[in-house]
């Protein structure tokens, strides 16, 4: 049996006529820059995420970049973030001339640890208040502890940019004005940054991204920055760039958005099935650490997107050998991420390399992502767990 890490073909096969119709419609319109397809998707995504506005952008990376540019983040500024995420989270901080400041992650969620954020903010206040923004990442499709992070951000009056690239539609309980509601990624901070890279839960047929926000003035700056800061045309009060979402991508994404919740649900079903199979195989007790859905509704009335499982990541002993074993048996898997950001060579020989962030480093040494895409067949899930069981049985 062959179980790829991700197979986009079943989705394409099911939606092919609608996707081709959408692409043809844009081509025939001869309107190839922004326009109605983009603004319509902006409204739909904003509504889906529970934010006031959406701004269509060229990628998730550019959404982060434009957010930082729009806050006028630059040399001398620090941006507080997690060391355990995709490179773009740090790359954009460095590209605007600021420096990342890392604190460790929580072991249960792989997301930034609010206790350490509190400490870093307190220290920063003593050291001249250089932290310009906080970027929590909703890693693998599960929200960071936004309740605590937003309370801290409010206390210190520092804007939060949610890196929601892996977490469109992910929900967490959020208390506001005495009532607890479920809020979606990208609706709690100043803004949320989304990616439509093909491997995300909502993926285009190329690159694309979006920023969501309910802060009107900030949104106007982002809109200006995505178009060279031109206001009006050919008059530039600020230096932006070309960060526009392509209308072909917008039209295709609008088709797919209709199915997103059913895909999320299928990924959650696969995750539940994995849990059951790992338990039955006797691996869940002390061999394989399964991902924890920290906001899962204990009542069993589990219709919330508490985790959208963009990735299903387990922690395992002998990770690299298991990975090889899975590859030899045609099971796709991947390491997200093998090296923490504070250890990346591009930072040069610096203080970062001496920083110890043990939880993130341990995750980088033992994490492995398994196939979780919606259309997986039950036999495939069974085969994945059986292949893992056989690996540990012979040890
Ligand atoms: C995918 C991703 C990005 C970047 O998105 P692109 O659209 O590929 O530029 C940023 N942050 C995280 C956490 C991601 O997973």
XYZ file of C-alpha atoms and ligand atoms in Angstrom:
410
model
C 0.000 0.000 0.000
C 1.054 3.553 -0.694
C 0.108 6.394 1.670
C 1.389 9.771 0.519
C 1.805 12.547 3.074
C -0.575 14.658 1.004
C -2.524 13.939 -2.157
C -4.334 16.895 -3.753
C -5.763 14.830 -6.601
C -9.015 13.595 -4.990
C -9.952 17.177 -4.155
C -9.176 18.304 -7.683
C -11.115 15.417 -9.209
C -14.194 16.272 -7.151
C -14.094 20.004 -7.906
C -12.537 20.050 -11.357
C -15.544 21.464 -13.305
C -16.115 24.269 -10.774
C -12.416 25.139 -10.639
C -12.098 25.272 -14.410
C -15.251 27.401 -14.597
C -13.800 29.842 -12.037
C -10.458 30.108 -13.837
C -12.157 30.588 -17.205
C -14.395 33.281 -15.763
C -11.358 35.303 -14.639
C -9.551 34.812 -17.927
C -12.584 35.888 -19.919
C -13.114 38.953 -17.716
C -9.695 40.382 -18.763
C -9.528 41.922 -15.277
C -6.323 40.373 -13.981
C -5.344 42.547 -11.024
C -7.467 42.628 -7.817
C -11.106 43.332 -8.800
C -14.378 41.641 -7.805
C -13.046 38.080 -7.340
C -10.516 39.311 -4.795
C -12.878 41.611 -2.894
C -15.550 38.927 -2.799
C -13.099 36.414 -1.314
C -11.876 39.044 1.165
C -15.401 39.434 2.483
C -15.987 35.687 2.659
C -12.743 34.946 4.500
C -13.266 37.845 6.913
C -16.727 36.536 7.681
C -15.513 32.952 7.984
C -12.836 34.006 10.465
C -15.030 36.405 12.408
C -12.987 39.484 11.521
C -14.172 42.816 10.146
C -12.015 42.931 7.020
C -9.858 40.795 4.783
C -7.028 41.951 2.530
C -5.984 39.573 -0.245
C -2.204 39.202 -0.426
C 0.360 37.350 -2.493
C 1.287 34.769 0.170
C 1.232 34.025 3.867
C 4.806 35.239 4.072
C 3.820 38.548 2.489
C 0.883 38.846 4.894
C 3.354 38.705 7.796
C 5.710 41.097 6.002
C 3.003 43.649 5.242
C 1.672 43.418 8.809
C 5.131 44.246 10.181
C 5.660 47.003 7.600
C 2.280 48.494 8.427
C 3.257 48.682 12.098
C 6.473 50.425 10.996
C 8.576 47.709 12.566
C 12.237 48.228 11.797
C 15.816 48.477 13.027
C 16.065 48.578 16.814
C 12.747 46.798 17.308
C 12.265 43.334 18.750
C 9.436 41.000 17.764
C 8.542 38.365 20.338
C 7.803 34.991 18.750
C 8.218 31.226 18.868
C 11.373 29.372 17.797
C 9.356 26.404 16.558
C 7.567 27.341 13.348
C 8.067 27.701 9.622
C 10.936 30.030 8.690
C 8.673 32.791 7.306
C 7.684 33.838 10.815
C 11.283 34.842 11.520
C 12.325 35.666 7.964
C 9.841 38.528 7.727
C 11.006 39.991 11.062
C 14.582 40.019 9.792
C 13.592 41.432 6.409
C 12.120 44.598 7.957
C 15.374 45.040 9.888
C 14.016 44.040 13.292
C 15.232 41.193 15.491
C 13.288 38.172 16.691
C 13.119 37.519 20.435
C 12.369 33.894 21.200
C 10.750 32.225 24.166
C 10.067 28.514 24.441
C 6.896 26.616 23.543
C 4.392 24.652 25.617
C 4.923 20.881 25.345
C 1.216 20.098 25.044
C 0.436 22.341 22.070
C 3.828 23.217 20.510
C 2.668 26.836 20.720
C 4.379 29.783 22.416
C 4.302 29.547 26.221
C 2.368 32.481 27.721
C 4.233 32.234 31.038
C 7.489 32.917 29.225
C 5.870 35.649 27.169
C 4.876 37.319 30.457
C 8.464 37.094 31.696
C 9.895 38.436 28.436
C 7.505 41.393 28.483
C 8.376 42.217 32.086
C 12.111 42.040 31.301
C 11.645 44.157 28.186
C 9.928 46.885 30.169
C 13.007 47.106 32.380
C 15.288 47.152 29.328
C 13.747 50.017 27.413
C 10.577 48.502 25.883
C 11.906 47.436 22.499
C 9.249 44.800 21.781
C 7.181 46.175 18.930
C 4.879 43.226 18.263
C 4.141 39.664 19.346
C 3.694 36.923 16.735
C 2.148 33.760 18.140
C 1.836 30.926 15.618
C -1.200 28.626 15.648
C 0.989 25.656 14.849
C -0.301 22.608 12.968
C -3.845 24.034 13.059
C -4.407 24.687 16.747
C -4.697 28.135 18.324
C -2.055 29.385 20.728
C -3.345 30.396 24.165
C -4.860 33.626 22.878
C -6.778 34.310 26.064
C -3.572 34.727 28.057
C -1.585 36.270 25.232
C -4.183 38.946 24.526
C -4.445 39.792 28.234
C -0.664 40.340 28.309
C -0.656 42.241 25.020
C -3.359 44.546 26.356
C -1.519 45.062 29.623
C 1.684 46.029 27.809
C -0.097 47.711 24.902
C 1.740 45.694 22.240
C -0.009 44.563 19.028
C -0.435 40.849 18.286
C 0.022 39.521 14.756
C -1.458 36.011 14.610
C 0.460 33.734 12.273
C -2.617 31.737 11.304
C -1.082 30.297 8.130
C -1.803 26.722 9.265
C -5.006 27.458 11.134
C -7.791 28.911 9.022
C -11.046 28.277 10.889
C -9.325 26.924 14.019
C -11.281 27.916 17.123
C -10.483 28.407 20.775
C -12.625 29.351 23.776
C -12.231 33.068 24.455
C -13.647 35.026 27.321
C -14.706 38.575 26.686
C -16.995 40.816 28.737
C -17.709 37.924 31.077
C -18.968 35.514 28.416
C -16.999 32.624 26.883
C -17.369 32.185 23.135
C -15.451 30.247 20.498
C -13.289 32.552 18.435
C -11.493 31.777 15.223
C -7.832 32.260 14.406
C -7.208 35.709 12.993
C -10.042 37.399 14.919
C -8.360 38.058 18.262
C -5.093 39.895 17.650
C -4.659 43.129 15.749
C -4.569 40.962 12.641
C -4.303 37.400 11.385
C -2.036 36.237 8.566
C -3.229 33.365 6.387
C -1.583 31.312 3.669
C -3.239 29.583 0.735
C -0.137 27.550 -0.106
C -1.465 24.328 -1.686
C -0.656 22.184 1.377
C -2.706 24.312 3.797
C -6.259 23.234 4.609
C -7.524 25.885 2.182
C -4.983 25.843 -0.634
C -4.954 27.596 -3.988
C -3.488 26.428 -7.282
C -0.387 28.474 -6.502
C 0.649 31.015 -3.901
C -1.781 33.272 -2.085
C -2.469 34.791 1.310
C -4.745 37.058 3.296
C -4.669 39.370 6.269
C -7.736 39.682 8.472
C -8.352 42.468 10.951
C -11.131 44.452 12.555
C -9.024 47.605 12.906
C -10.149 49.771 10.039
C -7.262 52.237 10.078
C -4.699 49.410 10.120
C -6.494 47.691 7.224
C -6.260 50.877 5.165
C -2.489 50.968 5.704
C -2.207 47.285 4.712
C -4.272 47.910 1.568
C -2.006 50.793 0.666
C 1.164 48.800 1.369
C 0.116 45.895 -0.825
C 0.049 48.324 -3.734
C 3.354 50.235 -3.342
C 1.861 52.646 -0.806
C 0.249 54.512 -3.702
C -2.497 56.900 -2.606
C -3.670 58.076 -5.063
C -2.018 56.275 -7.949
C 1.594 57.429 -8.524
C 1.713 59.399 -5.258
C 3.597 57.545 -2.531
C 3.452 58.626 1.078
C 4.975 55.301 2.140
C 7.053 52.525 0.575
C 4.990 49.397 0.143
C 5.373 46.690 -2.454
C 3.452 44.465 -4.833
C 1.740 42.084 -2.442
C -1.551 41.544 -4.305
C -3.599 38.336 -4.395
C -4.138 37.027 -7.926
C -7.845 36.957 -8.944
C -7.447 33.466 -10.435
C -6.401 32.227 -7.000
C -9.251 34.145 -5.377
C -11.817 32.569 -7.713
C -10.499 29.036 -7.086
C -10.314 29.606 -3.317
C -13.947 30.768 -3.265
C -14.943 27.416 -4.797
C -12.964 25.490 -2.207
C -14.078 27.572 0.794
C -17.540 25.992 0.512
C -16.018 22.606 1.387
C -13.539 23.719 4.024
C -15.581 22.753 7.079
C -16.243 19.267 5.712
C -12.491 18.847 5.080
C -11.704 20.037 8.610
C -14.203 17.489 9.964
C -12.664 14.686 7.895
C -9.177 15.550 9.182
C -10.530 15.475 12.753
C -12.120 12.091 12.098
C -8.780 10.802 10.810
C -7.063 12.156 13.932
C -9.594 10.362 16.172
C -9.098 7.167 14.221
C -5.304 7.430 14.578
C -5.761 7.849 18.341
C -7.887 4.723 18.481
C -5.440 2.724 16.369
C -2.387 3.863 18.343
C -4.182 2.912 21.546
C -5.140 -0.513 20.211
C -1.564 -1.099 19.077
C -0.352 -0.340 22.605
C 1.819 2.505 21.335
C -0.009 5.467 22.820
C 0.916 4.702 26.426
C 4.679 5.110 26.373
C 6.104 5.002 22.854
C 4.322 7.574 20.713
C 3.183 10.948 22.082
C 0.006 11.838 20.192
C -0.971 15.444 19.474
C -3.175 16.969 22.146
C -6.265 18.884 21.115
C -6.122 21.254 24.062
C -9.451 22.964 23.414
C -11.406 19.833 22.480
C -14.878 19.965 23.941
C -14.920 17.499 26.835
C -18.704 17.239 26.637
C -18.355 15.220 23.435
C -20.452 17.762 21.552
C -17.418 18.213 19.397
C -18.527 20.236 16.414
C -16.007 23.035 16.981
C -12.828 23.491 14.953
C -10.728 23.120 18.098
C -7.962 21.700 15.905
C -8.026 21.676 12.120
C -5.081 19.256 11.842
C -3.177 20.908 9.054
C -0.593 18.486 10.370
C -0.902 15.450 12.649
C 2.409 15.485 14.484
C 3.581 12.780 16.856
C 6.691 12.710 19.048
C 8.632 9.478 18.828
C 11.895 7.876 19.948
C 14.380 7.014 17.186
C 12.575 9.458 14.946
C 15.012 9.447 12.042
C 15.084 5.659 11.817
C 11.304 5.459 12.024
C 11.089 8.008 9.252
C 13.321 5.905 7.054
C 11.295 2.776 7.870
C 8.066 4.554 6.890
C 9.583 5.801 3.662
C 10.762 2.284 2.829
C 7.184 1.097 3.290
C 5.700 3.850 1.116
C 4.267 5.907 3.965
C 4.839 9.629 3.461
C 5.983 11.595 6.490
C 7.872 14.803 7.169
C 9.689 16.619 9.923
C 8.161 19.978 10.843
C 10.685 21.320 11.793
C 14.112 19.667 12.100
C 15.955 22.804 13.267
C 14.615 25.545 15.544
C 14.750 29.111 14.309
C 17.233 30.320 16.927
C 19.689 27.708 15.587
C 19.477 28.742 11.924
C 22.717 29.591 10.181
C 21.361 32.820 8.683
C 21.414 34.389 12.148
C 25.198 34.006 12.096
C 27.317 33.310 15.141
C 25.262 35.180 17.658
C 23.704 35.113 21.070
C 20.802 33.180 19.587
C 22.875 30.019 19.253
C 23.618 30.099 22.955
C 19.983 30.443 23.893
C 18.537 27.258 25.325
C 14.920 26.548 24.397
C 14.672 22.909 25.485
C 11.025 22.181 24.709
C 11.337 23.436 21.145
C 14.660 21.666 20.679
C 13.203 18.398 21.954
C 10.251 18.759 19.561
C 12.621 19.389 16.657
C 14.496 16.199 17.565
C 11.489 13.888 17.863
C 8.521 15.203 15.847
C 7.112 13.454 12.816
C 4.074 14.448 10.738
C 1.872 11.620 9.430
C -0.611 11.695 6.528
C -3.868 13.316 7.695
C -5.502 14.726 4.528
C -9.316 14.362 4.337
C -9.643 11.685 1.650
C -7.441 9.038 3.322
C -9.095 5.624 3.385
C -9.410 3.685 6.617
C -7.090 0.939 5.295
C -4.429 3.586 4.804
C -4.669 4.787 8.413
C -4.563 1.192 9.609
C -1.510 0.562 7.442
C 0.338 3.625 8.778
C -0.135 2.581 12.408
C 0.636 -1.052 11.640
C 3.872 -0.025 9.904
C 4.866 2.018 12.966
C 3.923 -0.854 15.299
C 6.145 -3.248 13.381
C 9.070 -0.824 13.636
C 8.931 -0.652 17.432
C 8.097 -4.343 17.844
C 11.440 -5.387 16.416
C 13.448 -3.010 18.615
C 2.913 28.291 5.310
C 3.343 29.166 6.419
C 3.741 30.500 6.238
C 3.991 31.100 4.889
O 2.985 31.013 3.986
P 3.318 31.070 2.410
O 1.969 31.284 1.805
O 3.946 29.781 2.040
O 4.217 32.230 2.182
C 4.004 31.277 7.354
N 3.921 30.779 8.591
C 3.580 29.495 8.820
C 3.483 29.003 10.218
C 3.296 28.640 7.744
O 2.987 27.368 7.974
